[in-house]
């Protein structure tokens, strides 16, 4: 069952994977969602960039290990040249280097290929709406990296600005626990629109880049 959130317009998606045995069935299955239209399939990063240039495209579902141009470089190029296009990584690799490289390049979501169709579709919708979605395994590795890696070391980057409100701290703590906006709204008994306002204010005040960065900051600040 699909979960349309974008009104009548279907989200235009590119599926990028160098293996046709993965790429083609995935494109076919996603096409069953009434709010998603797979407009192209790509075997490497150069094909992704060409398909986006031919556009319009809303989301690229990106594998990382591809020939000619890999998914991380393609994500970086898209972030610089087509910031309106969201990237959701879908890969078999969940090591720290791959995760951090993809998120640093601008990916809004990171899923492993254990994810089901509904999970992938939800991540596509979230990315198109400007939100980030991380696979549970990916989130756990990020949390472990923050707790044991360089980001856990003391320093000014760990602190939060003095003008962060108590409510914004609550929202950051819940983001740190991996909750999406809807769950945060339910937990705090406020609307999703209000949650988005708090997140926008929080990100601006604390110079937080994206949701993955917010998770790291929440842990570093002792909120998660």
CSV table of C-alpha atoms in Angstrom, one decimal, residues 104-183:
chain,number,residue,atom,x,y,z
A,104,UNK,CA,28.9,14.9,3.9
A,105,UNK,CA,28.4,14.9,0.1
A,106,UNK,CA,24.8,15.9,0.7
A,107,UNK,CA,22.7,12.8,0.8
A,108,UNK,CA,19.4,13.3,2.7
A,109,UNK,CA,18.8,9.7,3.4
A,110,UNK,CA,20.9,6.5,3.8
A,111,UNK,CA,19.3,3.0,3.6
A,112,UNK,CA,20.8,-0.4,3.3
A,113,UNK,CA,19.5,-2.9,0.8
A,114,UNK,CA,17.8,-4.8,3.6
A,115,UNK,CA,15.1,-2.0,3.5
A,116,UNK,CA,11.7,-3.0,2.2
A,117,UNK,CA,9.7,-1.2,-0.5
A,118,UNK,CA,7.6,0.7,2.0
A,119,UNK,CA,10.7,1.9,3.8
A,120,UNK,CA,12.4,3.0,0.6
A,121,UNK,CA,9.2,4.8,-0.6
A,122,UNK,CA,8.9,6.6,2.8
A,123,UNK,CA,12.5,7.7,2.5
A,124,UNK,CA,11.9,9.1,-1.0
A,125,UNK,CA,8.9,11.1,0.2
A,126,UNK,CA,10.8,12.4,3.3
A,127,UNK,CA,13.8,13.4,1.1
A,128,UNK,CA,11.5,15.2,-1.3
A,129,UNK,CA,10.0,17.1,1.7
A,130,UNK,CA,13.5,18.2,2.8
A,131,UNK,CA,13.7,15.6,5.7
A,132,UNK,CA,16.4,13.0,6.4
A,133,UNK,CA,15.8,9.3,6.9
A,134,UNK,CA,18.5,7.0,8.2
A,135,UNK,CA,18.3,3.2,8.3
A,136,UNK,CA,18.3,1.9,11.9
A,137,UNK,CA,21.7,0.1,11.3
A,138,UNK,CA,23.1,3.3,9.8
A,139,UNK,CA,21.8,5.4,12.7
A,140,UNK,CA,23.3,3.0,15.2
A,141,UNK,CA,26.7,3.2,13.5
A,142,UNK,CA,26.5,7.0,13.4
A,143,UNK,CA,25.7,7.1,17.1
A,144,UNK,CA,28.6,4.8,17.9
A,145,UNK,CA,31.0,7.0,15.8
A,146,UNK,CA,29.9,10.1,17.7
A,147,UNK,CA,30.3,8.4,21.0
A,148,UNK,CA,33.7,6.9,20.4
A,149,UNK,CA,35.2,9.0,17.6
A,150,UNK,CA,36.7,12.5,17.3
A,151,UNK,CA,33.3,14.1,17.6
A,152,UNK,CA,33.1,13.0,21.2
A,153,UNK,CA,36.2,14.9,22.1
A,154,UNK,CA,35.7,18.0,24.2
A,155,UNK,CA,35.6,21.3,22.4
A,156,UNK,CA,33.5,24.3,21.5
A,157,UNK,CA,31.7,22.3,18.7
A,158,UNK,CA,30.0,20.2,21.4
A,159,UNK,CA,28.2,23.1,23.0
A,160,UNK,CA,24.8,24.6,21.9
A,161,UNK,CA,24.2,28.3,21.6
A,162,UNK,CA,22.8,30.1,24.6
A,163,UNK,CA,19.7,31.2,22.7
A,164,UNK,CA,18.4,27.6,22.1
A,165,UNK,CA,15.0,27.5,23.8
A,166,UNK,CA,13.9,24.6,26.1
A,167,UNK,CA,11.5,23.5,23.5
A,168,UNK,CA,14.2,23.4,20.8
A,169,UNK,CA,16.3,21.3,23.1
A,170,UNK,CA,13.5,18.9,23.5
A,171,UNK,CA,13.1,18.7,19.7
A,172,UNK,CA,16.8,18.1,19.3
A,173,UNK,CA,16.8,15.4,21.9
A,174,UNK,CA,14.0,13.6,20.1
A,175,UNK,CA,15.8,13.9,16.7
A,176,UNK,CA,18.8,12.4,18.5
A,177,UNK,CA,16.6,9.4,19.3
A,178,UNK,CA,15.8,9.0,15.7
A,179,UNK,CA,12.2,10.2,15.8
A,180,UNK,CA,10.6,11.6,12.6
A,181,UNK,CA,8.7,14.9,12.7
A,182,UNK,CA,5.3,13.2,13.1
A,183,UNK,CA,6.4,11.2,16.2
